[in-house]
């Protein structure tokens, strides 16, 4: 069947105009059919460790659950197992559809503002709670529970304390510190009225190409297993205490069950291809102490085990987690994760619940899912016994947490005490965590600790950059697009250094480019990865490339200035050229809001004690190097970490970078260069080439900011022609589509189109679809300014594109004349408004 179609923009009614020889204009939709789990993805629960239930069933709680179930309507029961995102649901929806839970995704905030003040969060919590408790005939009232990714502090809220990401905490090897961080995070969530965090992440990360590496505590089960119980007890309190799940505590989540850190190639939402014994022995150990500590929810992984999605694996969700391990809380899905199960869509997936899922995370699909699930509950496709069990588990947790008696969120303990957000004690704790998390990799000639009374140059693009310092999952999903004023209770690394140097009578100078008028005694250069989250951080290798900061380090070395590199990253990376040009090198990970903790170590106010939680690669293609492997040969071993008293010299390292493999689905075109494995093809649809001649279409380099950093493409109007970015290997963009990413293009329209223009993606022969953008380009031509177009990937999917095999991620097609300059194109979380499609 041909998968082809053209959608119109939601803002106008535009017709499609494509050459009939190029594409058959017809939308097609294919839905897979459910398949039986393969034998090698069927767990044998009796081969897993047995454990007794953690919390003895309270007869009073169970009687109360029984009474509620007896009084609830079937509509209420279905609503309880659905969680909607606050960007796609209103308080009235919660009341009307009896929704059991809401969440704020990484890009969802009260009022749609990423930097909404804490007061708005509390007001929103009150509004959703009030809606859930509003009378509805004789139906019982069940309070809504609000979940949030508070993964390094209450990181969605302006002013909150931001702790180091888990990769840094793994380097600290300090369970008591972790317990105190959990307790502080819970209090700050209570301040804004929220009662459930999607943390901790208990992933064991085996391939550092994974974009979520920094969410894991380490490459072996050791650290996560030692941290699971204290962190959960910090968040939830201790079982048996009066304030368990109440007062200063919240509900925690162990995630992502199971094998999320073991996917082939480190691909987010990919497949953990391995025997059952390896899945059990390597990835499940941290969950046992989590259950022992009484964790009340477990989030299911996007990933698969031997090609069967975890959201549909009954043997693991029910057989192991619920039956073998006697877990009596509830299992929650991940962001539309049920839609990836064979035979399912985002709005139709009874198989996930029959397999053991208790609560769908259906951020934007909740209404359609509610309708189909209600029909399935009525006709028996979803057995009533399974629905009742799922609802029972959710009600049990809500009762244990005292939610029925707690009153509106603003009336609960700590609510509205906004001074506790980024308060003095919590910031001191975060600074302590920074001091314990940094790992010293090189200290030639004992350069560290530095004398704070000297002349210090502070350079690099990360020095005074809280966006870079705090990383992903900070005020937005990707952690990008923030500014200094969004961090009122924080200190950049530069600010911490400046404070320490001034206190000692020295002089500190900030110059990101490393300029100075008087030769400094020492230079501190702060640089590293830009923020990312989830699959947007997936990489083809672990080589770090940064020509600008490498040139800066080399110029300082040539000038005889001793240099200390402070490297910000969410993973261990190949940085040999940077190690060679630095006298001292510190792996600072993603330290969070307290840059002063970095200064404490650099100037000897505390001693380095961090140890590597991940093996450090010897080469850029050494992507899966883990302690215990055969032929284990990292540059720095798991557990390595110098103190300033150790001999810290390092012999010169080879600087030859291995070639990256694979297609990066993110950057299509930037800085005048196409992404790896891609080419720009021009011409008639059936005669594309890199240089067809100027009869129909031509392209030539153009300047925007730098020389030849863009490409100008001109259609003559003498026939149908296309400009397309093609790639050698098809890209699977299903994760990006599910994650609400967009095709984002920066361009300038030099001359308006004389005919309709289509923006397309292609997926092979007779498989293409997209939207009409002619009117948009006409408007853009009037201003002669640079324009950003962001088209949700879902638009291409709706137009018939098979997002699992995208071969041409960007095509402009027209039969008329047109003149545009393309500056960049990427698959990304949109940085501004998006087009809508219908």
CSV table of C-alpha atoms in Angstrom, one decimal, residues 160-608:
chain,number,residue,atom,x,y,z
A,160,UNK,CA,14.2,25.3,43.6
A,161,UNK,CA,17.4,23.7,44.8
A,162,UNK,CA,19.1,21.8,42.0
A,163,UNK,CA,21.2,18.9,43.1
A,164,UNK,CA,23.8,17.2,40.9
A,165,UNK,CA,22.3,14.8,38.4
A,166,UNK,CA,22.6,11.1,39.4
A,167,UNK,CA,25.8,10.5,37.5
A,168,UNK,CA,27.5,12.9,39.9
A,169,UNK,CA,25.8,11.5,43.0
A,170,UNK,CA,27.0,8.1,41.9
A,171,UNK,CA,30.6,9.4,42.1
A,172,UNK,CA,30.0,10.5,45.7
A,173,UNK,CA,29.3,6.9,47.0
A,174,UNK,CA,27.4,8.3,50.0
A,175,UNK,CA,24.0,6.8,50.8
A,176,UNK,CA,23.4,9.2,53.7
A,177,UNK,CA,23.9,12.2,51.4
A,178,UNK,CA,21.3,10.6,49.1
A,179,UNK,CA,18.8,10.2,51.9
A,180,UNK,CA,19.1,13.9,52.8
A,181,UNK,CA,18.7,14.9,49.2
A,182,UNK,CA,15.5,12.9,48.9
A,183,UNK,CA,14.1,14.5,52.0
A,184,UNK,CA,14.9,18.1,50.8
A,185,UNK,CA,13.4,17.4,47.4
A,186,UNK,CA,10.2,16.1,49.0
A,187,UNK,CA,9.8,19.2,51.1
A,188,UNK,CA,10.3,21.5,48.1
A,189,UNK,CA,7.7,19.6,46.2
A,190,UNK,CA,5.3,19.9,49.1
A,191,UNK,CA,5.8,23.7,49.0
A,192,UNK,CA,4.2,23.8,45.6
A,193,UNK,CA,1.4,21.3,46.4
A,194,UNK,CA,2.8,18.3,44.5
A,195,UNK,CA,2.7,14.8,46.0
A,196,UNK,CA,4.4,12.4,43.7
A,197,UNK,CA,7.8,12.3,42.0
A,198,UNK,CA,8.9,10.1,39.1
A,199,UNK,CA,12.2,9.3,40.9
A,200,UNK,CA,14.5,7.6,41.5
A,201,UNK,CA,15.9,6.3,38.3
A,202,UNK,CA,17.6,2.9,39.0
A,203,UNK,CA,19.0,2.3,35.6
A,204,UNK,CA,22.2,0.4,35.3
A,205,UNK,CA,23.8,2.0,32.2
A,206,UNK,CA,25.9,-0.2,30.0
A,207,UNK,CA,26.5,2.0,26.9
A,208,UNK,CA,27.4,5.7,27.4
A,209,UNK,CA,25.9,6.6,24.0
A,210,UNK,CA,22.5,6.6,25.8
A,211,UNK,CA,21.1,10.0,26.2
A,212,UNK,CA,19.9,9.2,29.7
A,213,UNK,CA,23.3,8.0,31.0
A,214,UNK,CA,23.4,10.9,33.5
A,215,UNK,CA,20.2,9.7,35.0
A,216,UNK,CA,21.9,6.5,36.1
A,217,UNK,CA,24.1,6.2,39.2
A,218,UNK,CA,26.6,4.0,37.5
A,219,UNK,CA,27.5,1.1,35.1
A,220,UNK,CA,27.1,-1.7,37.7
A,221,UNK,CA,24.2,-2.4,40.0
A,222,UNK,CA,26.4,-1.7,43.0
A,223,UNK,CA,25.7,2.1,43.5
A,224,UNK,CA,22.0,2.1,42.5
A,225,UNK,CA,21.4,-0.8,44.9
A,226,UNK,CA,23.1,1.0,47.8
A,227,UNK,CA,21.2,4.2,47.0
A,228,UNK,CA,17.7,2.9,46.3
A,229,UNK,CA,16.4,2.5,49.9
A,230,UNK,CA,17.9,5.6,51.4
A,231,UNK,CA,16.7,7.8,48.6
A,232,UNK,CA,13.2,6.4,48.7
A,233,UNK,CA,13.1,6.7,52.5
A,234,UNK,CA,14.2,10.3,52.1
A,235,UNK,CA,11.4,11.0,49.7
A,236,UNK,CA,8.7,8.9,51.3
A,237,UNK,CA,9.7,8.6,54.9
A,238,UNK,CA,10.1,5.2,56.7
A,239,UNK,CA,7.5,2.6,56.8
A,240,UNK,CA,5.7,2.6,60.2
A,241,UNK,CA,6.5,6.3,60.9
A,242,UNK,CA,3.5,8.6,61.3
A,243,UNK,CA,4.7,10.8,58.4
A,244,UNK,CA,5.3,8.0,56.0
A,245,UNK,CA,4.0,9.4,52.6
A,246,UNK,CA,2.7,12.4,54.5
A,247,UNK,CA,3.8,15.7,56.0
A,248,UNK,CA,7.2,16.4,54.6
A,249,UNK,CA,7.2,13.3,52.4
A,250,UNK,CA,5.7,12.3,49.1
A,251,UNK,CA,5.2,9.2,46.9
A,252,UNK,CA,8.3,8.0,45.1
A,253,UNK,CA,8.7,6.0,41.9
A,254,UNK,CA,11.3,3.4,41.0
A,255,UNK,CA,12.0,3.5,37.3
A,256,UNK,CA,12.3,2.3,34.5
A,257,UNK,CA,11.4,-1.3,34.9
A,258,UNK,CA,13.4,-3.1,33.3
A,259,UNK,CA,16.6,-3.0,31.3
A,260,UNK,CA,16.4,0.6,30.2
A,261,UNK,CA,20.1,1.1,30.5
A,262,UNK,CA,21.0,-2.1,28.6
A,263,UNK,CA,19.6,-1.4,25.1
A,264,UNK,CA,21.6,-2.3,22.0
A,265,UNK,CA,23.8,0.6,21.0
A,266,UNK,CA,22.6,2.7,24.0
A,267,UNK,CA,19.5,3.6,22.0
A,268,UNK,CA,16.8,5.2,24.1
A,269,UNK,CA,13.6,3.2,24.1
A,270,UNK,CA,15.5,0.5,22.3
A,271,UNK,CA,15.8,-3.2,22.8
A,272,UNK,CA,17.7,-5.0,25.6
A,273,UNK,CA,18.7,-8.1,23.7
A,274,UNK,CA,20.0,-10.5,26.3
A,275,UNK,CA,19.2,-13.8,28.2
A,276,UNK,CA,16.8,-13.7,31.1
A,277,UNK,CA,19.6,-14.3,33.6
A,278,UNK,CA,21.5,-11.3,32.5
A,279,UNK,CA,18.4,-9.1,32.7
A,280,UNK,CA,17.7,-10.4,36.2
A,281,UNK,CA,21.3,-10.3,37.6
A,282,UNK,CA,22.4,-7.0,36.1
A,283,UNK,CA,19.4,-4.8,36.0
A,284,UNK,CA,16.9,-5.9,38.7
A,285,UNK,CA,19.0,-5.8,41.9
A,286,UNK,CA,18.3,-2.1,42.7
A,287,UNK,CA,14.6,-2.7,42.6
A,288,UNK,CA,14.7,-5.1,45.6
A,289,UNK,CA,15.9,-2.6,48.2
A,290,UNK,CA,13.5,-0.1,46.6
A,291,UNK,CA,10.6,-2.4,47.3
A,292,UNK,CA,12.0,-3.1,50.8
A,293,UNK,CA,11.9,0.6,51.5
A,294,UNK,CA,8.2,0.7,50.5
A,295,UNK,CA,8.3,2.4,47.2
A,296,UNK,CA,4.7,2.9,46.1
A,297,UNK,CA,4.9,3.2,42.4
A,298,UNK,CA,7.1,1.7,39.7
A,299,UNK,CA,7.4,3.2,36.2
A,300,UNK,CA,7.6,0.8,33.2
A,301,UNK,CA,10.3,1.3,30.7
A,302,UNK,CA,9.8,2.5,27.1
A,303,UNK,CA,12.3,-0.2,26.1
A,304,UNK,CA,11.9,-3.7,25.0
A,305,UNK,CA,13.4,-7.0,26.1
A,306,UNK,CA,14.2,-9.2,23.2
A,307,UNK,CA,11.9,-7.2,20.9
A,308,UNK,CA,8.9,-7.3,23.2
A,309,UNK,CA,7.9,-3.9,24.7
A,310,UNK,CA,8.0,-3.7,28.5
A,311,UNK,CA,4.6,-2.0,28.5
A,312,UNK,CA,3.2,-5.3,27.2
A,313,UNK,CA,5.3,-7.9,29.1
A,314,UNK,CA,3.0,-9.7,31.5
A,315,UNK,CA,5.7,-12.1,32.6
A,316,UNK,CA,7.7,-9.2,34.1
A,317,UNK,CA,5.0,-6.7,35.2
A,318,UNK,CA,2.7,-9.3,36.7
A,319,UNK,CA,4.7,-12.4,37.0
A,320,UNK,CA,7.9,-10.9,38.6
A,321,UNK,CA,7.0,-7.5,40.0
A,322,UNK,CA,3.5,-8.2,41.4
A,323,UNK,CA,3.5,-12.0,42.1
A,324,UNK,CA,7.1,-13.0,42.7
A,325,UNK,CA,8.0,-9.7,44.4
A,326,UNK,CA,4.6,-9.1,46.1
A,327,UNK,CA,4.5,-5.4,45.0
A,328,UNK,CA,1.1,-4.0,46.0
A,329,UNK,CA,1.5,-0.4,44.9
A,330,UNK,CA,0.8,0.5,41.2
A,331,UNK,CA,2.7,0.3,37.9
A,332,UNK,CA,2.6,3.5,35.9
A,333,UNK,CA,3.5,3.8,32.2
A,334,UNK,CA,5.9,6.3,30.6
A,335,UNK,CA,4.9,9.0,28.1
A,336,UNK,CA,2.5,7.2,25.7
A,337,UNK,CA,4.7,4.1,26.2
A,338,UNK,CA,1.7,1.9,25.8
A,339,UNK,CA,1.4,3.1,22.1
A,340,UNK,CA,4.6,1.2,21.3
A,341,UNK,CA,3.1,-2.2,22.2
A,342,UNK,CA,2.4,-4.4,19.2
A,343,UNK,CA,-1.2,-3.9,18.1
A,344,UNK,CA,-1.6,-0.8,20.2
A,345,UNK,CA,-2.0,2.9,19.5
A,346,UNK,CA,-1.8,5.8,21.9
A,347,UNK,CA,-5.6,5.8,22.2
A,348,UNK,CA,-6.2,2.0,22.2
A,349,UNK,CA,-4.2,-0.5,24.2
A,350,UNK,CA,-6.1,-2.9,26.5
A,351,UNK,CA,-3.1,-5.2,26.3
A,352,UNK,CA,-0.9,-3.0,28.5
A,353,UNK,CA,-3.4,-3.2,31.4
A,354,UNK,CA,-4.2,-6.9,30.9
A,355,UNK,CA,-0.4,-7.4,31.0
A,356,UNK,CA,-0.2,-5.6,34.4
A,357,UNK,CA,0.0,-1.9,33.8
A,358,UNK,CA,-2.2,0.0,36.4
A,359,UNK,CA,-2.0,3.5,35.2
A,360,UNK,CA,-1.6,4.7,31.6
A,361,UNK,CA,0.6,7.8,31.2
A,362,UNK,CA,-1.5,9.3,28.3
A,363,UNK,CA,-0.4,12.9,28.3
A,364,UNK,CA,-2.1,14.1,25.2
A,365,UNK,CA,-4.0,11.0,24.2
A,366,UNK,CA,-6.0,10.6,27.4
A,367,UNK,CA,-9.4,11.5,26.0
A,368,UNK,CA,-9.4,9.0,23.2
A,369,UNK,CA,-7.8,6.4,25.4
A,370,UNK,CA,-10.6,7.0,28.0
A,371,UNK,CA,-13.3,6.4,25.4
A,372,UNK,CA,-11.8,3.2,24.0
A,373,UNK,CA,-10.9,1.8,27.5
A,374,UNK,CA,-14.4,2.5,28.7
A,375,UNK,CA,-15.9,0.6,25.8
A,376,UNK,CA,-13.4,-2.2,26.4
A,377,UNK,CA,-14.3,-2.4,30.1
A,378,UNK,CA,-18.0,-2.6,29.1
A,379,UNK,CA,-17.6,-5.3,26.5
A,380,UNK,CA,-15.2,-7.4,28.5
A,381,UNK,CA,-12.1,-6.9,26.4
A,382,UNK,CA,-10.6,-5.4,29.5
A,383,UNK,CA,-11.8,-7.8,32.2
A,384,UNK,CA,-13.5,-6.1,35.2
A,385,UNK,CA,-11.3,-8.1,37.6
A,386,UNK,CA,-8.1,-6.6,36.1
A,387,UNK,CA,-9.6,-3.1,36.0
A,388,UNK,CA,-10.7,-3.4,39.7
A,389,UNK,CA,-7.2,-4.6,40.7
A,390,UNK,CA,-5.6,-1.7,38.9
A,391,UNK,CA,-8.0,0.8,40.6
A,392,UNK,CA,-7.5,-1.0,44.0
A,393,UNK,CA,-3.8,-0.5,43.8
A,394,UNK,CA,-4.1,3.2,43.0
A,395,UNK,CA,-6.7,3.8,45.8
A,396,UNK,CA,-4.5,1.9,48.3
A,397,UNK,CA,-1.6,4.3,47.6
A,398,UNK,CA,-3.8,7.3,47.8
A,399,UNK,CA,-5.3,6.1,51.2
A,400,UNK,CA,-1.8,5.2,52.6
A,401,UNK,CA,-0.7,8.7,51.6
A,402,UNK,CA,-3.5,10.3,53.5
A,403,UNK,CA,-4.8,12.1,50.4
A,404,UNK,CA,-8.5,11.7,51.2
A,405,UNK,CA,-8.0,13.6,54.5
A,406,UNK,CA,-5.2,16.0,53.5
A,407,UNK,CA,-7.5,18.7,52.1
A,408,UNK,CA,-6.5,21.0,49.2
A,409,UNK,CA,-2.7,21.1,48.5
A,410,UNK,CA,-2.3,24.7,49.8
A,411,UNK,CA,-3.6,23.6,53.2
A,412,UNK,CA,-1.1,20.8,53.7
A,413,UNK,CA,2.2,21.0,55.6
A,414,UNK,CA,4.9,23.1,54.0
A,415,UNK,CA,2.6,24.4,51.2
A,416,UNK,CA,3.2,28.0,50.4
A,417,UNK,CA,6.4,28.3,52.4
A,418,UNK,CA,8.2,29.5,49.3
A,419,UNK,CA,11.2,30.6,51.2
A,420,UNK,CA,12.1,26.9,51.5
A,421,UNK,CA,12.6,26.7,47.7
A,422,UNK,CA,16.4,27.1,47.4
A,423,UNK,CA,16.6,27.8,51.1
A,424,UNK,CA,19.9,28.1,52.9
A,425,UNK,CA,19.9,24.6,54.3
A,426,UNK,CA,19.0,22.9,51.1
A,427,UNK,CA,21.6,24.9,49.1
A,428,UNK,CA,24.2,24.0,51.6
A,429,UNK,CA,23.3,20.3,51.1
A,430,UNK,CA,23.5,20.7,47.3
A,431,UNK,CA,26.9,22.4,47.7
A,432,UNK,CA,28.1,19.4,49.8
A,433,UNK,CA,26.9,17.1,47.1
A,434,UNK,CA,28.9,19.0,44.5
A,435,UNK,CA,32.0,18.7,46.6
A,436,UNK,CA,31.6,15.0,46.9
A,437,UNK,CA,30.7,14.3,43.3
A,438,UNK,CA,33.6,15.9,41.3
A,439,UNK,CA,36.3,13.5,40.1
A,440,UNK,CA,39.9,14.6,39.6
A,441,UNK,CA,41.4,12.8,36.6
A,442,UNK,CA,44.7,14.7,36.2
A,443,UNK,CA,46.8,17.0,38.4
A,444,UNK,CA,50.2,17.4,36.8
A,445,UNK,CA,52.8,18.8,39.1
A,446,UNK,CA,50.3,19.0,41.9
A,447,UNK,CA,48.7,22.2,40.4
A,448,UNK,CA,45.6,21.7,42.6
A,449,UNK,CA,44.7,23.1,45.0
A,450,UNK,CA,45.1,26.6,43.6
A,451,UNK,CA,46.0,29.6,45.7
A,452,UNK,CA,42.9,31.8,45.8
A,453,UNK,CA,44.9,34.9,46.5
A,454,UNK,CA,46.5,34.9,43.0
A,455,UNK,CA,45.4,36.3,39.6
A,456,UNK,CA,42.8,33.8,38.2
A,457,UNK,CA,41.5,33.8,34.7
A,458,UNK,CA,38.1,32.0,34.3
A,459,UNK,CA,37.2,31.1,30.7
A,460,UNK,CA,35.1,28.8,28.6
A,461,UNK,CA,31.4,28.9,27.6
A,462,UNK,CA,30.4,26.9,30.7
A,463,UNK,CA,32.0,29.2,33.3
A,464,UNK,CA,29.0,31.5,33.8
A,465,UNK,CA,26.3,29.3,32.3
A,466,UNK,CA,23.7,27.9,34.6
A,467,UNK,CA,21.9,26.4,31.7
A,468,UNK,CA,24.9,24.2,30.9
A,469,UNK,CA,25.8,23.6,34.5
A,470,UNK,CA,22.4,22.2,35.4
A,471,UNK,CA,21.8,20.1,32.3
A,472,UNK,CA,18.6,18.5,31.0
A,473,UNK,CA,15.4,18.2,33.1
A,474,UNK,CA,15.8,21.8,34.3
A,475,UNK,CA,12.8,24.1,33.9
A,476,UNK,CA,12.3,22.4,30.5
A,477,UNK,CA,12.5,18.9,29.2
A,478,UNK,CA,15.8,19.5,27.4
A,479,UNK,CA,17.1,22.0,29.9
A,480,UNK,CA,17.6,24.6,27.1
A,481,UNK,CA,16.2,28.0,26.6
A,482,UNK,CA,16.7,29.3,30.1
A,483,UNK,CA,18.4,32.5,31.3
A,484,UNK,CA,20.3,33.6,34.4
A,485,UNK,CA,17.2,35.2,35.9
A,486,UNK,CA,15.5,31.8,35.9
A,487,UNK,CA,17.9,30.7,38.7
A,488,UNK,CA,17.4,33.2,41.5
A,489,UNK,CA,18.7,30.8,44.1
A,490,UNK,CA,21.8,29.6,42.4
A,491,UNK,CA,25.5,30.3,41.8
A,492,UNK,CA,27.3,29.7,38.6
A,493,UNK,CA,30.8,28.2,38.7
A,494,UNK,CA,32.3,31.6,37.8
A,495,UNK,CA,30.3,33.3,40.7
A,496,UNK,CA,31.6,30.6,43.1
A,497,UNK,CA,35.2,31.1,42.0
A,498,UNK,CA,34.9,34.9,42.1
A,499,UNK,CA,33.5,34.8,45.6
A,500,UNK,CA,36.4,32.5,46.8
A,501,UNK,CA,39.1,34.6,45.2
A,502,UNK,CA,37.8,37.9,46.5
A,503,UNK,CA,37.6,36.4,50.0
A,504,UNK,CA,41.3,35.5,49.8
A,505,UNK,CA,42.3,38.9,48.4
A,506,UNK,CA,43.0,37.7,44.9
A,507,UNK,CA,41.7,38.8,41.5
A,508,UNK,CA,39.4,36.8,39.3
A,509,UNK,CA,38.6,37.8,35.7
A,510,UNK,CA,35.9,36.3,33.6
A,511,UNK,CA,36.4,36.0,29.8
A,512,UNK,CA,34.6,33.2,28.0
A,513,UNK,CA,37.0,33.6,25.1
A,514,UNK,CA,40.1,33.6,27.4
A,515,UNK,CA,41.2,37.1,26.8
A,516,UNK,CA,43.5,38.8,29.3
A,517,UNK,CA,45.6,42.0,29.5
A,518,UNK,CA,47.9,40.8,32.3
A,519,UNK,CA,49.1,37.2,32.3
A,520,UNK,CA,47.2,35.2,34.9
A,521,UNK,CA,48.8,32.9,37.4
A,522,UNK,CA,46.4,30.2,36.3
A,523,UNK,CA,43.4,29.8,34.0
A,524,UNK,CA,40.3,27.8,34.9
A,525,UNK,CA,38.5,26.7,31.7
A,526,UNK,CA,34.9,25.4,32.0
A,527,UNK,CA,33.3,23.7,29.1
A,528,UNK,CA,31.4,20.6,28.1
A,529,UNK,CA,28.2,19.2,26.7
A,530,UNK,CA,25.2,21.3,26.0
A,531,UNK,CA,22.0,20.2,27.8
A,532,UNK,CA,19.9,17.3,26.5
A,533,UNK,CA,17.4,14.8,27.7
A,534,UNK,CA,16.3,11.3,26.7
A,535,UNK,CA,16.8,10.3,23.1
A,536,UNK,CA,17.9,13.8,22.1
A,537,UNK,CA,21.1,13.0,23.9
A,538,UNK,CA,21.7,9.7,22.1
A,539,UNK,CA,25.0,9.8,20.3
A,540,UNK,CA,26.8,7.7,17.6
A,541,UNK,CA,30.0,7.6,19.8
A,542,UNK,CA,31.4,9.1,23.0
A,543,UNK,CA,33.9,11.5,21.4
A,544,UNK,CA,33.8,15.1,22.6
A,545,UNK,CA,34.3,17.7,19.9
A,546,UNK,CA,34.8,21.3,20.8
A,547,UNK,CA,37.2,23.1,18.5
A,548,UNK,CA,36.7,26.5,20.2
A,549,UNK,CA,37.6,25.5,23.7
A,550,UNK,CA,40.3,23.2,22.5
A,551,UNK,CA,41.9,26.1,20.7
A,552,UNK,CA,41.6,28.2,23.9
A,553,UNK,CA,43.3,25.6,26.0
A,554,UNK,CA,46.1,25.3,23.4
A,555,UNK,CA,46.6,29.0,23.3
A,556,UNK,CA,46.9,29.2,27.1
A,557,UNK,CA,49.4,26.3,27.1
A,558,UNK,CA,51.4,28.0,24.4
A,559,UNK,CA,51.5,31.2,26.5
A,560,UNK,CA,52.8,29.2,29.5
A,561,UNK,CA,49.6,29.7,31.5
A,562,UNK,CA,48.8,26.7,33.8
A,563,UNK,CA,45.3,25.5,33.1
A,564,UNK,CA,42.6,23.6,35.0
A,565,UNK,CA,39.8,22.1,32.9
A,566,UNK,CA,36.4,21.7,34.5
A,567,UNK,CA,34.5,19.4,32.2
A,568,UNK,CA,30.6,19.4,32.3
A,569,UNK,CA,29.0,16.3,30.9
A,570,UNK,CA,26.3,13.8,31.3
A,571,UNK,CA,28.6,10.8,30.6
A,572,UNK,CA,32.2,9.7,30.5
A,573,UNK,CA,33.7,10.9,27.2
A,574,UNK,CA,36.8,10.6,25.1
A,575,UNK,CA,38.6,13.9,25.7
A,576,UNK,CA,42.2,13.0,25.1
A,577,UNK,CA,43.1,16.3,23.3
A,578,UNK,CA,41.7,18.3,26.2
A,579,UNK,CA,43.5,16.1,28.8
A,580,UNK,CA,46.8,16.7,26.9
A,581,UNK,CA,46.4,20.5,26.9
A,582,UNK,CA,45.3,20.7,30.6
A,583,UNK,CA,47.5,20.6,33.6
A,584,UNK,CA,44.6,19.5,35.7
A,585,UNK,CA,41.3,18.0,34.6
A,586,UNK,CA,38.2,17.7,36.7
A,587,UNK,CA,35.1,15.7,35.7
A,588,UNK,CA,32.3,17.9,37.1
A,589,UNK,CA,29.4,16.1,35.6
A,590,UNK,CA,26.2,18.3,35.8
A,591,UNK,CA,26.6,19.8,39.3
A,592,UNK,CA,23.3,21.8,39.5
A,593,UNK,CA,22.7,25.1,41.1
A,594,UNK,CA,25.7,25.3,43.5
A,595,UNK,CA,28.8,26.4,41.5
A,596,UNK,CA,30.5,27.3,44.8
A,597,UNK,CA,31.0,23.6,45.4
A,598,UNK,CA,33.4,23.5,42.5
A,599,UNK,CA,35.4,26.4,43.8
A,600,UNK,CA,35.6,24.7,47.2
A,601,UNK,CA,37.6,21.9,45.6
A,602,UNK,CA,39.7,23.9,43.2
A,603,UNK,CA,41.0,26.1,46.1
A,604,UNK,CA,41.4,23.4,48.6
A,605,UNK,CA,38.6,24.2,51.0
A,606,UNK,CA,37.6,20.6,50.6
A,607,UNK,CA,39.4,17.5,49.3
A,608,UNK,CA,38.5,15.6,46.1
